[in-house]
Coordinates of C-alpha atoms in Angstrom, one line a residue:
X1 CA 0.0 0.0 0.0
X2 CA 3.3 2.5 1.1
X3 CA 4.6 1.8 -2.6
X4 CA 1.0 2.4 -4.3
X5 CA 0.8 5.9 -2.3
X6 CA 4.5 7.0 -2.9
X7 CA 4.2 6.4 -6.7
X8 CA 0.5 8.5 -6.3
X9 CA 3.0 11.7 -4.7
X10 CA 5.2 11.0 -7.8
X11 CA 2.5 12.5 -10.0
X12 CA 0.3 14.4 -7.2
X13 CA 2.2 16.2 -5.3
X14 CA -0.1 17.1 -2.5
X15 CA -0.2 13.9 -1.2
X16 CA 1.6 13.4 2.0
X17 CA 3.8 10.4 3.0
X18 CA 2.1 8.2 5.2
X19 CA 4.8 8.2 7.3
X20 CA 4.1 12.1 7.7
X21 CA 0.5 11.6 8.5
X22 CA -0.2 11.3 12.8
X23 CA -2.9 9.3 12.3
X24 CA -1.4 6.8 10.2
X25 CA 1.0 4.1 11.2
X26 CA 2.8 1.8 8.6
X27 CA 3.0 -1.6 9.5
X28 CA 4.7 -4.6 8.2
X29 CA 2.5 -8.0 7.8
X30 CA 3.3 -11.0 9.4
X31 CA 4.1 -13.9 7.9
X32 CA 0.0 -15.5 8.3
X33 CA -1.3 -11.9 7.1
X34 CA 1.1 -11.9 3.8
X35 CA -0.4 -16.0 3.0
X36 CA -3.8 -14.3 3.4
X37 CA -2.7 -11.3 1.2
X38 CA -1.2 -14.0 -1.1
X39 CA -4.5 -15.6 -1.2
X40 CA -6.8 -12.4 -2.0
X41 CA -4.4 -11.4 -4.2
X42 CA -5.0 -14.7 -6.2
X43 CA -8.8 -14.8 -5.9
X44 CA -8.7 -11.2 -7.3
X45 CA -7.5 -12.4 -10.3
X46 CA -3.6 -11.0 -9.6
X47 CA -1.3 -11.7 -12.7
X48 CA 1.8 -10.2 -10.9
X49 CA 3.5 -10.3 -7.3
X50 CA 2.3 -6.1 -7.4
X51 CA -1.4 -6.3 -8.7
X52 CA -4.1 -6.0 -5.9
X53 CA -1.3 -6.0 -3.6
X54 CA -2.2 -2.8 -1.4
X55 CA -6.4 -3.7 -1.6
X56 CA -4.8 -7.1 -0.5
X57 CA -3.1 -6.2 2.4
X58 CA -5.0 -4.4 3.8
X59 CA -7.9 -6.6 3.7
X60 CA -5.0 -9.4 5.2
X61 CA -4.4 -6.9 8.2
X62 CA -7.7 -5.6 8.8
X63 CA -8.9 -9.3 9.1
X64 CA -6.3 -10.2 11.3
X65 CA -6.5 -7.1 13.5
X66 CA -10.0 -7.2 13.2
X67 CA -10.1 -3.4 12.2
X68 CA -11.9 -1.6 9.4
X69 CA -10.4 -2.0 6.1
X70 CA -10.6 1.4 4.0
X71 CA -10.4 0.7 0.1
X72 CA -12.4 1.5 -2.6
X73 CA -11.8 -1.2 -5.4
X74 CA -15.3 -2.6 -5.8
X75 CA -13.6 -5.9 -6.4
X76 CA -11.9 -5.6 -3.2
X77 CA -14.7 -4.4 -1.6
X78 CA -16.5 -7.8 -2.5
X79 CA -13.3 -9.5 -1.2
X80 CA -13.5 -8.2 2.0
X81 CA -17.3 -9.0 2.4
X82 CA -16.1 -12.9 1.9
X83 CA -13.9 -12.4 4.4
X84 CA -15.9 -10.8 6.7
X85 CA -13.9 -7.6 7.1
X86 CA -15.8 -4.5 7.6
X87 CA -14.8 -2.4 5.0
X88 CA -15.5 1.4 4.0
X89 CA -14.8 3.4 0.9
X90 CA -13.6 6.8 0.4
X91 CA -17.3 8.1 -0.6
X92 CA -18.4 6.8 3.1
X93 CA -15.2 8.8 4.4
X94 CA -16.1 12.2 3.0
X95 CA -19.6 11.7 4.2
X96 CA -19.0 10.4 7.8
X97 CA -17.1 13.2 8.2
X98 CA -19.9 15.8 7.6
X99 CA -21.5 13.8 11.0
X100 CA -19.0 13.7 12.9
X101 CA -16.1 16.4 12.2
X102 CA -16.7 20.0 13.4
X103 CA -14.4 21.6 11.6
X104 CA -15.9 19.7 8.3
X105 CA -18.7 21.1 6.2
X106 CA -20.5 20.2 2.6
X107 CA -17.8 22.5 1.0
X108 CA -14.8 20.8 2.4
X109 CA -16.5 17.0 1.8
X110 CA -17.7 18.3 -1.7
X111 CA -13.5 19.5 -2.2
X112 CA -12.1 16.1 -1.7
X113 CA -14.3 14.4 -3.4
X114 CA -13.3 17.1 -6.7
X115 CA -9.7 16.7 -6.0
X116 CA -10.5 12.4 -6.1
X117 CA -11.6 12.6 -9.1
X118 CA -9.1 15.2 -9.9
X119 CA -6.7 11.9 -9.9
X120 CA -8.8 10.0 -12.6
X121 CA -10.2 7.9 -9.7
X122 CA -13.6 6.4 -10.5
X123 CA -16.4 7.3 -8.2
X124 CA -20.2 7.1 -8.3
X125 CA -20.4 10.9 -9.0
X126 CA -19.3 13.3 -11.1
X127 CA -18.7 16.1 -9.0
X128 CA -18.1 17.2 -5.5
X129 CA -21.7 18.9 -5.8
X130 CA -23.6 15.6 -6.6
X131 CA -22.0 14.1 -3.3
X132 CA -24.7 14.9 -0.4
X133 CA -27.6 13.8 -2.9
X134 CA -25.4 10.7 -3.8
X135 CA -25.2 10.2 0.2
X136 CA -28.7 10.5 0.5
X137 CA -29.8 8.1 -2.2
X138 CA -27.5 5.4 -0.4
X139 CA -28.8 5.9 2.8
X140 CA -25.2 7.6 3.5
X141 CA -27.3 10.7 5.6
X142 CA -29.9 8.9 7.7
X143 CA -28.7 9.3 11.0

């Protein structure tokens, strides 16, 4: 996942290094974890040691840790449901945080959803504007 981010910075430059983030930590699997990463990676579909391997991984640790697994490959996603890893995606990220951030409004969600797509990331929007009627549709906003 560290590699996947630093070659992201290469070409975005206002990514930090998630070594620079506080509320990150960068951890090494264990030897179980990478057979389990291993084993994702192949039901995935992987065709090289490098393909799936962050979505992978941290599926493998979030299973093992029994943590939240953040990733937004759908496939992924569907892997970690198997697995029975709770798992969120960046969309549920920008709008958890208008709930429960104080310092967060519809502006600043609606900004890094725009600079995500900014990146040629797929989401299920096409603008930052479309995300709080997105949110609702999915049931995102019910609280």
């Amino acid at each position: 996942m560290n590699a996947e981010v630093e070659l992201a910075r290469e070409r975005y430059s206002g990514i930090p290094a998630i070594a620079e983030c506080e509320w990150t930590e960068l951890v090494v699997l264990d030897s179980d974890e990478g057979a389990v990463q291993l084993a994702i990676q192949s039901d995935m579909g992987a065709e090289t040691a490098a393909e799936h391997a962050g979505e992978a991984a941290v599926i493998a640790y979030a299973q093992a840790h029994s943590c939240t697994a953040i990733i937004d490959e759908r496939e992924a996603l569907s892997q970690a449901v198997e697995r029975m890893v709770e798992a969120r995606d960046s969309m549920w990220i920008a709008t958890e945080a208008l709930h429960v951030l104080d310092d967060i409004d519809r502006g600043d969600a609606e900004r890094v959803v725009d600079d995500l797509l900014a990146t040629g990331m797929w989401l299920p929007v096409k603008s930052g504007a479309s995300l709080v009627a997105w949110a609702y549709r999915e049931g995102y906003m019910d609280r």
